[in-house]
Each structure stands twice: as structure tokens, then as C-alpha cells.
Amino acid sequence: MWNIQIQLTGQQNLEGKIEQPDEVYITVQPGLWTHAFLNKAGYFAKEALYQFGSGAQEILKIDAYHDELALRLALHLTMESRFHTSGCYKVETLLKALLCQTVIDIARSDRRKAYTLMNSWNHTLEVLLKLQRAFQIEFDQETYPEWPRSGSKYRKKRGYFDTLLAALITIHPPAPIPQLLATKAELKQVQPRLK
């Protein structure tokens, strides 16, 4: 995903290696995946990825050790935002993209695991909402009731995990990325040529 160059300065040993560097220079550039986001005008103006870069900076601030599921979800949504512009997902589809199927199957059969996974999911959504440039999250009123959501005072109903898996949620990357992608999609719609 990223091109990373590490450059060390300091005293070299007889083999030409630096064992204890005085300074370390790390250069990070976006990888080839970013070419899908570029248009010629933005490329030459050197502005094409600034909005995406600030989004990437926010995503990289997510603590990978404590909030691994949130980091996975943020990366998954960012990569899919280009072609899944509606942002509407079934919770089960997102969990299958982030976790192996056996984790979901075990949670279906063990209510403690289901409770833990549901809490992890709710915490993941909280992390995305607390970013400085927060993801935009909308819960479907018909399929995603109030009681399985984070901070709900309602008691969990029987079969809550299956209800959660079937629920629909709409998640868009931080603004202005959705607007920029929508503009790019409109530009790509080519009118048929008249002969």
C-alpha cells in the first residue's frame, strides 16, 4: 500500500553496514493503489490526494493494538469507498470482510462470544465516530433498532446477535471524500456520441 524508504546515517563497519545509526530518515509515499484516485488535472496541480491523505492520517492514528477491528474497518471502508459509493452495508457482510467466518459462527452458537463480538462492533463504530475527521454513520431505522447499539439503555432481546448481523448500516468516509468521489463518478458518465 505504501512505498517506504529507510535511510541510515552513521559509522559503517567493515562490511559497509551501519550498526548504530546516528540518524534515520524515513520517506513514505502512497503506493500504486492511489493512481485509481488521481485524475490528470489533480495530478499536475499536485492536489489530487490531499483529502485522501488527511483521511489516511486519521486512520493511522487508530491504535492497532487496542482497536484492531476499527483499524480494519476504516481501511476496508476507505478502499471500498471508490466503487461502493452508496456506503450501505449489511453488518454481517462487514464482519465477514474483517473477521474469519469461524469467529462469526462461534458467536452464533455461544452467547458470551456473541455479546463480546457485539460490544467489539459497537466500540469499533465509536472509534470511527471519535476521529477528528469522523466517518459518517447512519443506522437503518427498520433493520438496526436502538437496543443493539452502543450506549443503549434498552435490554438486549433474544436473538440480538442475528438481529445485529441482519442490520443495515450506511458508513461513508470523512468529508469531503464522498463529495469528491461523487464528482469524479459524474465526470466519468460519458454521453453517447451522435453520428
CSV table of C-alpha atoms in Angstrom, one decimal:
chain,number,residue,atom,x,y,z
A,1,MET,CA,0.0,0.0,0.0
A,2,TRP,CA,2.9,2.4,0.8
A,3,ASN,CA,6.4,2.8,-0.6
A,4,ILE,CA,8.7,3.2,2.4
A,5,GLN,CA,12.4,4.1,2.2
A,6,ILE,CA,14.6,3.9,5.3
A,7,GLN,CA,18.0,5.7,5.1
A,8,LEU,CA,20.5,5.4,7.9
A,9,THR,CA,23.5,7.7,8.5
A,10,GLY,CA,26.4,6.9,10.8
A,11,GLN,CA,29.6,5.0,11.2
A,12,GLN,CA,29.9,2.0,8.8
A,13,ASN,CA,31.6,-1.3,9.8
A,14,LEU,CA,34.0,-3.2,7.6
A,15,GLU,CA,31.1,-4.8,5.7
A,16,GLY,CA,29.6,-1.5,4.9
A,17,LYS,CA,26.6,-1.8,7.3
A,18,ILE,CA,25.6,0.8,9.9
A,19,GLU,CA,25.1,-1.0,13.2
A,20,GLN,CA,24.3,2.0,15.4
A,21,PRO,CA,22.8,4.8,13.2
A,22,ASP,CA,23.2,8.5,14.2
A,23,GLU,CA,20.1,9.4,12.2
A,24,VAL,CA,17.3,7.6,10.5
A,25,TYR,CA,15.3,9.1,7.6
A,26,ILE,CA,12.0,7.5,6.7
A,27,THR,CA,10.3,8.5,3.5
A,28,VAL,CA,6.7,7.4,3.0
A,29,GLN,CA,4.9,7.7,-0.3
A,30,PRO,CA,1.5,6.3,-1.4
A,31,GLY,CA,1.7,3.1,-3.4
A,32,LEU,CA,0.2,2.3,-6.8
A,33,TRP,CA,-3.3,2.0,-5.4
A,34,THR,CA,-3.5,5.8,-5.3
A,35,HIS,CA,-3.4,6.0,-9.1
A,36,ALA,CA,-7.0,5.0,-9.1
A,37,PHE,CA,-7.9,8.2,-7.2
A,38,LEU,CA,-5.9,10.5,-9.4
A,39,ASN,CA,-7.2,12.5,-12.4
A,40,LYS,CA,-4.8,14.3,-14.7
A,41,ALA,CA,-5.7,17.8,-13.5
A,42,GLY,CA,-5.3,16.9,-9.9
A,43,TYR,CA,-2.0,15.1,-10.6
A,44,PHE,CA,-0.5,18.1,-12.3
A,45,ALA,CA,-1.8,20.5,-9.7
A,46,LYS,CA,-0.3,18.3,-7.0
A,47,GLU,CA,-3.6,18.4,-5.1
A,48,ALA,CA,-5.3,15.2,-6.0
A,49,LEU,CA,-4.6,13.2,-2.9
A,50,TYR,CA,-4.6,15.8,-0.1
A,51,GLN,CA,-8.1,15.0,1.0
A,52,PHE,CA,-7.4,11.3,1.0
A,53,GLY,CA,-4.0,11.9,2.7
A,54,SER,CA,-5.7,13.6,5.7
A,55,GLY,CA,-8.1,10.7,5.9
A,56,ALA,CA,-5.2,8.3,5.9
A,57,GLN,CA,-3.5,10.2,8.6
A,58,GLU,CA,-6.7,9.9,10.8
A,59,ILE,CA,-6.9,6.2,10.1
A,60,LEU,CA,-3.3,5.7,11.0
A,61,LYS,CA,-4.0,7.3,14.4
A,62,ILE,CA,-6.2,4.4,15.4
A,63,ASP,CA,-4.5,2.2,17.9
A,64,ALA,CA,-3.9,-1.0,16.1
A,65,TYR,CA,-3.3,-2.9,19.4
A,66,HIS,CA,-6.4,-1.9,21.2
A,67,ASP,CA,-8.7,-1.1,18.3
A,68,GLU,CA,-7.7,-3.6,15.6
A,69,LEU,CA,-11.2,-4.1,14.4
A,70,ALA,CA,-11.7,-0.4,14.0
A,71,LEU,CA,-8.5,-0.1,12.0
A,72,ARG,CA,-9.5,-2.9,9.8
A,73,LEU,CA,-12.9,-1.4,9.2
A,74,ALA,CA,-11.6,2.0,8.4
A,75,LEU,CA,-9.1,0.6,5.9
A,76,HIS,CA,-11.8,-1.6,4.3
A,77,LEU,CA,-14.3,1.3,4.0
A,78,THR,CA,-11.6,3.6,2.6
A,79,MET,CA,-10.6,1.1,-0.1
A,80,GLU,CA,-14.2,0.3,-1.0
A,81,SER,CA,-15.4,3.9,-1.0
A,82,ARG,CA,-14.3,4.4,-4.6
A,83,PHE,CA,-16.7,1.7,-6.0
A,84,HIS,CA,-19.2,1.2,-3.2
A,85,THR,CA,-20.4,4.8,-3.2
A,86,SER,CA,-23.7,4.1,-1.5
A,87,GLY,CA,-21.9,3.1,1.7
A,88,CYS,CA,-24.8,0.9,2.6
A,89,TYR,CA,-23.7,-2.5,4.1
A,90,LYS,CA,-25.2,-5.4,6.0
A,91,VAL,CA,-23.4,-5.7,9.3
A,92,GLU,CA,-22.7,-9.4,8.6
A,93,THR,CA,-21.0,-8.5,5.3
A,94,LEU,CA,-18.7,-6.1,7.0
A,95,LEU,CA,-17.9,-8.6,9.8
A,96,LYS,CA,-17.1,-11.3,7.2
A,97,ALA,CA,-14.7,-8.9,5.5
A,98,LEU,CA,-13.0,-8.1,8.7
A,99,LEU,CA,-13.0,-11.5,10.6
A,100,CYS,CA,-12.8,-15.1,9.6
A,101,GLN,CA,-16.1,-16.9,9.3
A,102,THR,CA,-15.4,-19.2,12.2
A,103,VAL,CA,-15.4,-16.2,14.7
A,104,ILE,CA,-18.9,-15.3,13.5
A,105,ASP,CA,-20.1,-19.0,13.6
A,106,ILE,CA,-18.8,-19.4,17.2
A,107,ALA,CA,-20.5,-16.2,18.2
A,108,ARG,CA,-23.8,-17.5,16.7
A,109,SER,CA,-23.6,-20.6,18.9
A,110,ASP,CA,-22.1,-19.1,22.1
A,111,ARG,CA,-24.0,-16.1,23.6
A,112,ARG,CA,-20.9,-14.9,25.6
A,113,LYS,CA,-18.9,-14.8,22.4
A,114,ALA,CA,-21.9,-13.1,20.6
A,115,TYR,CA,-22.0,-10.5,23.4
A,116,THR,CA,-18.3,-9.9,23.2
A,117,LEU,CA,-18.4,-9.5,19.4
A,118,MET,CA,-21.3,-7.2,19.6
A,119,ASN,CA,-19.5,-5.0,22.1
A,120,SER,CA,-16.4,-5.0,19.9
A,121,TRP,CA,-18.5,-4.0,16.9
A,122,ASN,CA,-20.1,-1.1,18.9
A,123,HIS,CA,-16.7,0.0,20.2
A,124,THR,CA,-15.4,-0.1,16.6
A,125,LEU,CA,-18.2,2.3,15.5
A,126,GLU,CA,-17.5,4.6,18.4
A,127,VAL,CA,-13.8,4.8,17.4
A,128,LEU,CA,-14.7,5.8,13.9
A,129,LEU,CA,-17.1,8.5,15.2
A,130,LYS,CA,-14.5,9.9,17.6
A,131,LEU,CA,-11.8,10.5,14.9
A,132,GLN,CA,-11.0,14.2,14.3
A,133,ARG,CA,-12.3,13.7,10.8
A,134,ALA,CA,-15.0,11.2,11.7
A,135,PHE,CA,-16.7,8.7,9.4
A,136,GLN,CA,-20.4,9.4,8.7
A,137,ILE,CA,-22.5,6.6,10.1
A,138,GLU,CA,-26.3,6.2,9.7
A,139,PHE,CA,-28.3,3.3,11.2
A,140,ASP,CA,-31.2,1.9,9.2
A,141,GLN,CA,-34.3,2.7,11.3
A,142,GLU,CA,-36.1,-0.5,10.2
A,143,THR,CA,-33.4,-3.1,10.4
A,144,TYR,CA,-31.0,-1.6,13.0
A,145,PRO,CA,-33.1,-0.8,16.1
A,146,GLU,CA,-31.9,1.2,19.0
A,147,TRP,CA,-31.3,-1.6,21.5
A,148,PRO,CA,-28.3,-3.3,19.9
A,149,ARG,CA,-26.4,0.0,19.6
A,150,SER,CA,-23.7,1.3,21.8
A,151,GLY,CA,-24.9,3.1,24.9
A,152,SER,CA,-28.4,1.9,24.6
A,153,LYS,CA,-30.4,1.7,27.9
A,154,TYR,CA,-32.7,-1.0,26.4
A,155,ARG,CA,-32.3,-4.6,27.4
A,156,LYS,CA,-30.9,-6.9,24.7
A,157,LYS,CA,-33.7,-9.0,23.1
A,158,ARG,CA,-33.5,-12.7,22.4
A,159,GLY,CA,-31.7,-13.4,19.2
A,160,TYR,CA,-30.0,-10.0,19.3
A,161,PHE,CA,-26.9,-11.2,17.5
A,162,ASP,CA,-28.8,-12.4,14.5
A,163,THR,CA,-30.6,-9.1,14.5
A,164,LEU,CA,-27.3,-7.3,14.5
A,165,LEU,CA,-25.9,-9.4,11.7
A,166,ALA,CA,-29.0,-8.7,9.5
A,167,ALA,CA,-29.0,-4.9,10.3
A,168,LEU,CA,-28.2,-2.4,7.6
A,169,ILE,CA,-25.8,0.5,8.2
A,170,THR,CA,-24.5,3.2,6.0
A,171,ILE,CA,-20.9,4.3,6.5
A,172,HIS,CA,-19.1,7.0,4.4
A,173,PRO,CA,-15.5,8.1,4.7
A,174,PRO,CA,-14.9,11.5,6.3
A,175,ALA,CA,-15.9,14.6,4.3
A,176,PRO,CA,-15.0,15.8,1.7
A,177,ILE,CA,-14.1,12.4,0.3
A,178,PRO,CA,-17.6,11.3,-0.6
A,179,GLN,CA,-18.3,14.5,-2.5
A,180,LEU,CA,-15.1,14.2,-4.4
A,181,LEU,CA,-15.8,10.6,-5.4
A,182,ALA,CA,-19.3,11.6,-6.4
A,183,THR,CA,-18.0,14.4,-8.6
A,184,LYS,CA,-15.5,12.0,-10.2
A,185,ALA,CA,-18.2,9.5,-10.9
A,186,GLU,CA,-20.4,12.2,-12.5
A,187,LEU,CA,-17.5,13.2,-14.8
A,188,LYS,CA,-17.0,9.6,-15.9
A,189,GLN,CA,-20.5,9.3,-17.2
A,190,VAL,CA,-19.9,9.8,-20.8
A,191,GLN,CA,-22.6,10.9,-23.2
A,192,PRO,CA,-23.1,8.7,-26.3
A,193,ARG,CA,-21.7,10.2,-29.4
A,194,LEU,CA,-24.1,11.1,-32.2
A,195,LYS,CA,-23.1,10.1,-35.6
